[in-house]
GROMACS .gro file of C-alpha atoms in nm:
model
  314
    1MET     CA    1   2.064   4.516   1.367
    2THR     CA    2   1.737   4.495   1.190
    3ASN     CA    3   1.715   4.226   0.882
    4PRO     CA    4   1.629   4.398   0.599
    5ASN     CA    5   1.451   4.123   0.431
    6PRO     CA    6   1.272   3.947   0.702
    7GLU     CA    7   1.145   3.606   0.639
    8ILE     CA    8   0.761   3.610   0.679
    9VAL     CA    9   0.620   3.312   0.879
   10THR     CA   10   0.269   3.270   0.853
   11PRO     CA   11   0.083   3.108   1.151
   12ASP     CA   12  -0.023   2.786   0.962
   13ALA     CA   13   0.358   2.762   0.881
   14PHE     CA   14   0.440   2.789   1.231
   15ASP     CA   15   0.152   2.560   1.343
   16ALA     CA   16   0.300   2.292   1.087
   17ALA     CA   17   0.624   2.313   1.188
   18ALA     CA   18   0.548   2.291   1.567
   19GLU     CA   19   0.343   1.979   1.485
   20GLU     CA   20   0.621   1.813   1.275
   21SER     CA   21   0.838   1.897   1.584
   22ARG     CA   22   0.633   1.765   1.825
   23GLU     CA   23   0.567   1.424   1.633
   24GLU     CA   24   0.932   1.394   1.618
   25GLN     CA   25   1.012   1.420   1.963
   26ALA     CA   26   0.715   1.200   2.080
   27PRO     CA   27   0.810   0.889   2.258
   28ARG     CA   28   0.665   0.568   2.174
   29LEU     CA   29   0.425   0.371   2.365
   30SER     CA   30   0.524   0.001   2.282
   31TYR     CA   31   0.236  -0.209   2.093
   32GLY     CA   32   0.244  -0.470   2.399
   33PHE     CA   33   0.162  -0.189   2.644
   34ALA     CA   34  -0.106  -0.033   2.421
   35ARG     CA   35  -0.286  -0.370   2.362
   36ALA     CA   36  -0.236  -0.477   2.717
   37HIS     CA   37  -0.391  -0.176   2.866
   38ASP     CA   38  -0.615  -0.056   2.586
   39VAL     CA   39  -0.467   0.261   2.525
   40VAL     CA   40  -0.302   0.490   2.256
   41LEU     CA   41  -0.130   0.798   2.244
   42LEU     CA   42  -0.366   1.057   2.079
   43ASP     CA   43  -0.161   1.379   2.084
   44TYR     CA   44   0.181   1.480   2.239
   45GLY     CA   45   0.230   1.855   2.324
   46THR     CA   46   0.247   2.054   2.660
   47LYS     CA   47   0.038   1.755   2.771
   48ALA     CA   48   0.001   1.372   2.631
   49VAL     CA   49  -0.340   1.299   2.533
   50LEU     CA   50  -0.405   0.946   2.583
   51GLY     CA   51  -0.717   0.748   2.418
   52ALA     CA   52  -0.831   0.440   2.648
   53ARG     CA   53  -1.101   0.187   2.591
   54ALA     CA   54  -1.156   0.129   2.977
   55PRO     CA   55  -1.025   0.310   3.279
   56LEU     CA   56  -0.659   0.307   3.335
   57GLY     CA   57  -0.529   0.166   3.652
   58GLY     CA   58  -0.281   0.322   3.843
   59HIS     CA   59   0.031   0.126   3.728
   60ALA     CA   60  -0.024   0.178   3.373
   61LEU     CA   61  -0.100   0.588   3.421
   62LEU     CA   62   0.256   0.599   3.604
   63GLU     CA   63   0.428   0.385   3.340
   64ALA     CA   64   0.264   0.596   3.074
   65ARG     CA   65   0.381   0.923   3.267
   66ARG     CA   66   0.735   0.775   3.325
   67VAL     CA   67   0.763   0.721   2.922
   68LEU     CA   68   0.602   1.026   2.783
   69ARG     CA   69   0.759   1.264   3.034
   70ARG     CA   70   0.432   1.490   3.067
   71PRO     CA   71   0.123   1.543   3.265
   72LEU     CA   72  -0.139   1.323   3.129
   73ARG     CA   73  -0.476   1.361   2.995
   74VAL     CA   74  -0.694   1.044   2.903
   75ASP     CA   75  -1.008   1.043   2.661
   76SER     CA   76  -1.255   0.777   2.659
   77LEU     CA   77  -1.299   0.564   2.316
   78ASP     CA   78  -1.539   0.311   2.232
   79GLY     CA   79  -1.420  -0.021   2.099
   80ALA     CA   80  -1.455   0.041   1.711
   81ASP     CA   81  -1.262   0.370   1.745
   82PHE     CA   82  -0.988   0.215   1.962
   83ASP     CA   83  -0.951  -0.055   1.721
   84ARG     CA   84  -0.903   0.162   1.428
   85LEU     CA   85  -0.665   0.395   1.611
   86LEU     CA   86  -0.465   0.133   1.743
   87SER     CA   87  -0.422  -0.034   1.372
   88GLU     CA   88  -0.363   0.319   1.197
   89ARG     CA   89  -0.056   0.375   1.472
   90TYR     CA   90   0.110   0.065   1.468
   91SER     CA   91   0.018  -0.115   1.117
   92LEU     CA   92   0.359  -0.071   0.943
   93GLU     CA   93   0.545   0.030   1.257
   94GLY     CA   94   0.902  -0.171   1.216
   95MET     CA   95   0.798  -0.285   0.880
   96ALA     CA   96   0.997  -0.008   0.668
   97GLY     CA   97   1.177  -0.103   0.347
   98ASP     CA   98   1.523  -0.056   0.496
   99ASP     CA   99   1.443  -0.271   0.790
  100LEU     CA  100   1.331  -0.578   0.547
  101ALA     CA  101   1.632  -0.486   0.317
  102SER     CA  102   1.850  -0.559   0.589
  103GLY     CA  103   1.654  -0.846   0.711
  104GLU     CA  104   1.787  -1.144   0.893
  105GLY     CA  105   1.930  -1.445   0.715
  106ASP     CA  106   1.864  -1.818   0.779
  107HIS     CA  107   2.124  -1.830   1.013
  108ASP     CA  108   1.991  -1.532   1.240
  109LEU     CA  109   1.613  -1.651   1.329
  110ASP     CA  110   1.748  -1.874   1.627
  111SER     CA  111   1.916  -1.555   1.750
  112LEU     CA  112   1.635  -1.369   1.709
  113ILE     CA  113   1.399  -1.577   1.892
  114ASP     CA  114   1.641  -1.584   2.185
  115ASP     CA  115   1.597  -1.217   2.191
  116ILE     CA  116   1.209  -1.206   2.261
  117PRO     CA  117   1.153  -1.173   2.632
  118GLN     CA  118   1.051  -1.452   2.849
  119SER     CA  119   0.772  -1.290   3.051
  120ALA     CA  120   0.478  -1.511   3.160
  121ASP     CA  121   0.246  -1.256   2.971
  122LEU     CA  122   0.411  -1.118   2.654
  123LEU     CA  123   0.160  -0.835   2.599
  124ASP     CA  124   0.342  -0.684   2.902
  125SER     CA  125   0.644  -0.662   2.737
  126ALA     CA  126   0.741  -0.300   2.677
  127ASP     CA  127   0.983  -0.385   2.384
  128ASP     CA  128   0.813  -0.484   2.067
  129ALA     CA  129   1.141  -0.476   1.868
  130PRO     CA  130   1.239  -0.841   1.872
  131ILE     CA  131   0.909  -0.956   1.774
  132ILE     CA  132   0.929  -0.731   1.461
  133ARG     CA  133   1.268  -0.831   1.360
  134LEU     CA  134   1.139  -1.196   1.383
  135ILE     CA  135   0.845  -1.105   1.156
  136ASN     CA  136   1.104  -0.934   0.924
  137GLY     CA  137   1.347  -1.208   0.930
  138LEU     CA  138   1.073  -1.469   0.841
  139ILE     CA  139   0.947  -1.269   0.549
  140ALA     CA  140   1.292  -1.177   0.431
  141GLN     CA  141   1.396  -1.577   0.436
  142ALA     CA  142   1.085  -1.651   0.258
  143VAL     CA  143   1.157  -1.433  -0.045
  144ARG     CA  144   1.488  -1.521  -0.055
  145ARG     CA  145   1.384  -1.909  -0.059
  146ARG     CA  146   1.142  -1.807  -0.322
  147ALA     CA  147   0.867  -1.942  -0.120
  148SER     CA  148   0.476  -1.834  -0.220
  149ASP     CA  149   0.331  -1.859   0.102
  150ILE     CA  150   0.433  -1.843   0.488
  151HIS     CA  151   0.223  -2.084   0.714
  152ILE     CA  152   0.180  -1.994   1.075
  153ALA     CA  153   0.019  -2.280   1.272
  154PRO     CA  154  -0.031  -2.318   1.637
  155PHE     CA  155  -0.024  -2.648   1.812
  156GLU     CA  156  -0.033  -2.731   2.173
  157PRO     CA  157   0.361  -2.837   2.199
  158ALA     CA  158   0.502  -2.588   1.952
  159LEU     CA  159   0.420  -2.278   1.693
  160LEU     CA  160   0.506  -2.427   1.339
  161ILE     CA  161   0.595  -2.203   1.070
  162SER     CA  162   0.644  -2.341   0.718
  163PHE     CA  163   0.709  -2.201   0.389
  164ARG     CA  164   0.536  -2.324   0.077
  165ILE     CA  165   0.801  -2.385  -0.198
  166ASP     CA  166   0.728  -2.501  -0.527
  167GLY     CA  167   0.355  -2.626  -0.418
  168ILE     CA  168   0.544  -2.808  -0.123
  169LEU     CA  169   0.529  -2.719   0.242
  170HIS     CA  170   0.888  -2.714   0.433
  171GLU     CA  171   0.921  -2.678   0.787
  172ALA     CA  172   1.090  -2.365   0.875
  173LEU     CA  173   1.075  -2.309   1.248
  174ARG     CA  174   0.929  -2.411   1.555
  175LEU     CA  175   0.857  -2.161   1.813
  176PRO     CA  176   0.733  -2.201   2.195
  177PRO     CA  177   0.367  -2.196   2.183
  178ARG     CA  178   0.354  -1.900   2.404
  179LEU     CA  179   0.451  -1.696   2.119
  180ALA     CA  180   0.173  -1.744   1.904
  181PRO     CA  181  -0.078  -1.485   2.056
  182ARG     CA  182   0.186  -1.193   2.008
  183LEU     CA  183   0.329  -1.297   1.692
  184ILE     CA  184  -0.014  -1.339   1.533
  185SER     CA  185  -0.150  -1.025   1.640
  186ARG     CA  186   0.134  -0.824   1.528
  187ILE     CA  187   0.114  -0.991   1.183
  188LYS     CA  188  -0.289  -0.899   1.186
  189VAL     CA  189  -0.206  -0.515   1.302
  190MET     CA  190   0.040  -0.523   1.011
  191ALA     CA  191  -0.252  -0.624   0.767
  192ARG     CA  192  -0.511  -0.367   0.937
  193LEU     CA  193  -0.713  -0.649   1.066
  194ASP     CA  194  -0.936  -0.642   1.388
  195ILE     CA  195  -0.705  -0.805   1.655
  196THR     CA  196  -1.002  -0.877   1.881
  197GLU     CA  197  -1.176  -1.072   1.646
  198LYS     CA  198  -1.059  -1.449   1.669
  199ARG     CA  199  -1.384  -1.655   1.586
  200ILE     CA  200  -1.420  -1.608   1.211
  201PRO     CA  201  -1.190  -1.561   0.916
  202LEU     CA  202  -1.038  -1.273   0.832
  203ASP     CA  203  -0.840  -1.127   0.499
  204GLY     CA  204  -0.599  -0.871   0.482
  205ARG     CA  205  -0.303  -0.746   0.322
  206VAL     CA  206   0.008  -0.507   0.337
  207SER     CA  207   0.252  -0.353   0.065
  208LEU     CA  208   0.618  -0.406   0.195
  209SER     CA  209   0.967  -0.335   0.011
  210LEU     CA  210   1.257  -0.569   0.028
  211GLY     CA  211   1.592  -0.497  -0.135
  212GLY     CA  212   1.448  -0.287  -0.392
  213LYS     CA  213   1.143  -0.543  -0.458
  214SER     CA  214   0.818  -0.423  -0.395
  215ILE     CA  215   0.628  -0.748  -0.198
  216ASP     CA  216   0.228  -0.747  -0.151
  217VAL     CA  217   0.162  -0.998   0.149
  218ARG     CA  218  -0.167  -1.131   0.145
  219VAL     CA  219  -0.293  -1.217   0.511
  220SER     CA  220  -0.559  -1.475   0.594
  221THR     CA  221  -0.648  -1.587   0.925
  222LEU     CA  222  -0.851  -1.909   1.039
  223PRO     CA  223  -0.964  -1.999   1.397
  224SER     CA  224  -0.843  -2.376   1.505
  225ARG     CA  225  -0.835  -2.544   1.812
  226HIS     CA  226  -0.527  -2.414   1.949
  227GLY     CA  227  -0.567  -2.063   1.845
  228GLU     CA  228  -0.555  -1.881   1.477
  229ARG     CA  229  -0.373  -1.993   1.200
  230VAL     CA  230  -0.236  -1.763   0.961
  231VAL     CA  231  -0.115  -1.779   0.574
  232MET     CA  232   0.083  -1.501   0.418
  233ARG     CA  233   0.089  -1.506   0.047
  234LEU     CA  234   0.373  -1.352  -0.078
  235LEU     CA  235   0.310  -1.157  -0.410
  236ASP     CA  236   0.635  -1.012  -0.597
  237LYS     CA  237   0.506  -0.711  -0.801
  238ASP     CA  238   0.808  -0.730  -0.997
  239GLN     CA  239   0.761  -1.073  -1.113
  240ALA     CA  240   0.413  -1.023  -1.242
  241HIS     CA  241   0.495  -0.984  -1.604
  242PHE     CA  242   0.589  -1.343  -1.684
  243HIS     CA  243   0.646  -1.478  -2.043
  244LEU     CA  244   0.499  -1.811  -2.122
  245ASP     CA  245   0.821  -1.950  -2.267
  246ALA     CA  246   0.965  -1.867  -1.912
  247LEU     CA  247   0.742  -2.110  -1.735
  248GLY     CA  248   0.932  -2.433  -1.808
  249MET     CA  249   0.664  -2.589  -2.037
  250SER     CA  250   0.731  -2.850  -2.283
  251ARG     CA  251   0.715  -2.704  -2.642
  252ARG     CA  252   0.424  -2.930  -2.693
  253ALA     CA  253   0.227  -2.775  -2.402
  254LEU     CA  254   0.330  -2.419  -2.463
  255ALA     CA  255   0.231  -2.471  -2.849
  256ASP     CA  256  -0.108  -2.594  -2.737
  257LEU     CA  257  -0.152  -2.292  -2.500
  258GLN     CA  258  -0.066  -2.029  -2.730
  259GLN     CA  259  -0.289  -2.178  -2.976
  260ALA     CA  260  -0.585  -2.162  -2.751
  261LEU     CA  261  -0.517  -1.807  -2.641
  262ALA     CA  262  -0.527  -1.692  -2.997
  263GLN     CA  263  -0.851  -1.803  -3.040
  264PRO     CA  264  -1.133  -1.532  -3.027
  265ASN     CA  265  -1.353  -1.670  -2.777
  266GLY     CA  266  -1.359  -2.010  -2.549
  267ILE     CA  267  -1.256  -2.113  -2.201
  268ILE     CA  268  -0.901  -2.215  -2.072
  269LEU     CA  269  -0.898  -2.392  -1.729
  270VAL     CA  270  -0.577  -2.382  -1.495
  271THR     CA  271  -0.614  -2.650  -1.252
  272GLY     CA  272  -0.377  -2.761  -0.970
  273PRO     CA  273  -0.272  -2.771  -0.611
  274THR     CA  274  -0.195  -2.455  -0.407
  275GLY     CA  275   0.145  -2.314  -0.522
  276SER     CA  276   0.157  -2.528  -0.864
  277GLY     CA  277   0.153  -2.195  -1.084
  278LYS     CA  278  -0.208  -2.151  -1.176
  279THR     CA  279  -0.204  -1.753  -1.133
  280THR     CA  280   0.139  -1.740  -1.307
  281THR     CA  281   0.022  -1.921  -1.597
  282LEU     CA  282  -0.300  -1.722  -1.634
  283TYR     CA  283  -0.103  -1.388  -1.571
  284ALA     CA  284   0.148  -1.464  -1.830
  285GLY     CA  285  -0.130  -1.563  -2.107
  286LEU     CA  286  -0.277  -1.257  -2.034
  287SER     CA  287   0.030  -1.064  -2.049
  288GLN     CA  288   0.056  -1.188  -2.428
  289LEU     CA  289  -0.300  -1.094  -2.492
  290ASN     CA  290  -0.209  -0.754  -2.345
  291ASP     CA  291  -0.105  -0.559  -2.664
  292GLY     CA  292  -0.357  -0.255  -2.651
  293SER     CA  293  -0.561  -0.416  -2.899
  294ARG     CA  294  -0.810  -0.585  -2.649
  295ASN     CA  295  -1.035  -0.458  -2.365
  296ILE     CA  296  -0.921  -0.698  -2.065
  297LEU     CA  297  -1.122  -0.729  -1.747
  298THR     CA  298  -1.053  -0.990  -1.470
  299ILE     CA  299  -1.251  -1.092  -1.189
  300GLU     CA  300  -1.061  -1.198  -0.901
  301ASP     CA  301  -1.126  -1.285  -0.534
  302PRO     CA  302  -0.892  -1.132  -0.414
  303VAL     CA  303  -0.684  -0.903  -0.669
  304GLU     CA  304  -0.360  -1.041  -0.665
  305TYR     CA  305  -0.189  -0.800  -0.901
  306ALA     CA  306  -0.266  -0.468  -1.037
  307LEU     CA  307  -0.125  -0.426  -1.387
  308MET     CA  308  -0.119  -0.168  -1.644
  309GLY     CA  309  -0.415  -0.214  -1.926
  310TRP     CA  310  -0.607  -0.470  -1.714
  311GLY     CA  311  -0.940  -0.364  -1.553
  312LYS     CA  312  -0.997  -0.578  -1.240
  313HIS     CA  313  -1.322  -0.644  -1.044
  314ARG     CA  314  -1.352  -0.853  -0.705
   0.00000   0.00000   0.00000
């Protein structure tokens, strides 16, 4: 029987539906495999198209064919294109808001460490999930403890992870030093940093969601004797609108600051060690001035918060 009201499907709609279905069904090459063999999945249809920086060995081809369950075609990529595609494919994988919202608590970090494969070369591991869960757990724990920064420092005997709380570093975790390359590389991929560049400092950022909160993570790396050190600055977007009277100042200090802010010109210097509240104090003061009657322009490097009514320049 003929349908009297057939639905018209355009070629574009068919192609889009086919592409969406194809992406949903595409198996996943782990980040560890992609990084170890310098290969990324470019397309997944009747054939699986791989992009490779260098010719693939026989073992890698067999493993890719086993995982992808398709005939393979391998296209050559130069180094810059490969690094860009690798970052695009894996930058936010495993860091979705739902994952962080159910992030591991303080008591679960040790079990997360135990889940990480004990292979001699961690980049050969086909499973990235344990390292992703560990990063999720670290960020979730740091936010719960109201830490401003996560410090990751490799040393010869251990990989030391610390939280900066109220300006003071507190040791949170010690990991085997063998985990440093993979953990730091995964964080750099999140922040869209060049994972092959380890000789110069790098800066990047990534936005995450945790239990309904929007968190900006600013990532900075610095080469050191035992490998790259990483600092992750946690910026809670929901707490960007502080009021001066909520900062815990004495009445005299608060009155002096408000009087200075009321002046039509001048300069206010806020000094102190890392994590002491300099940025919070300045943002609270500027928030008080942001009543629509002034044109506010800040010069920041880097820009930490994007707020309505403020112009920002880096």
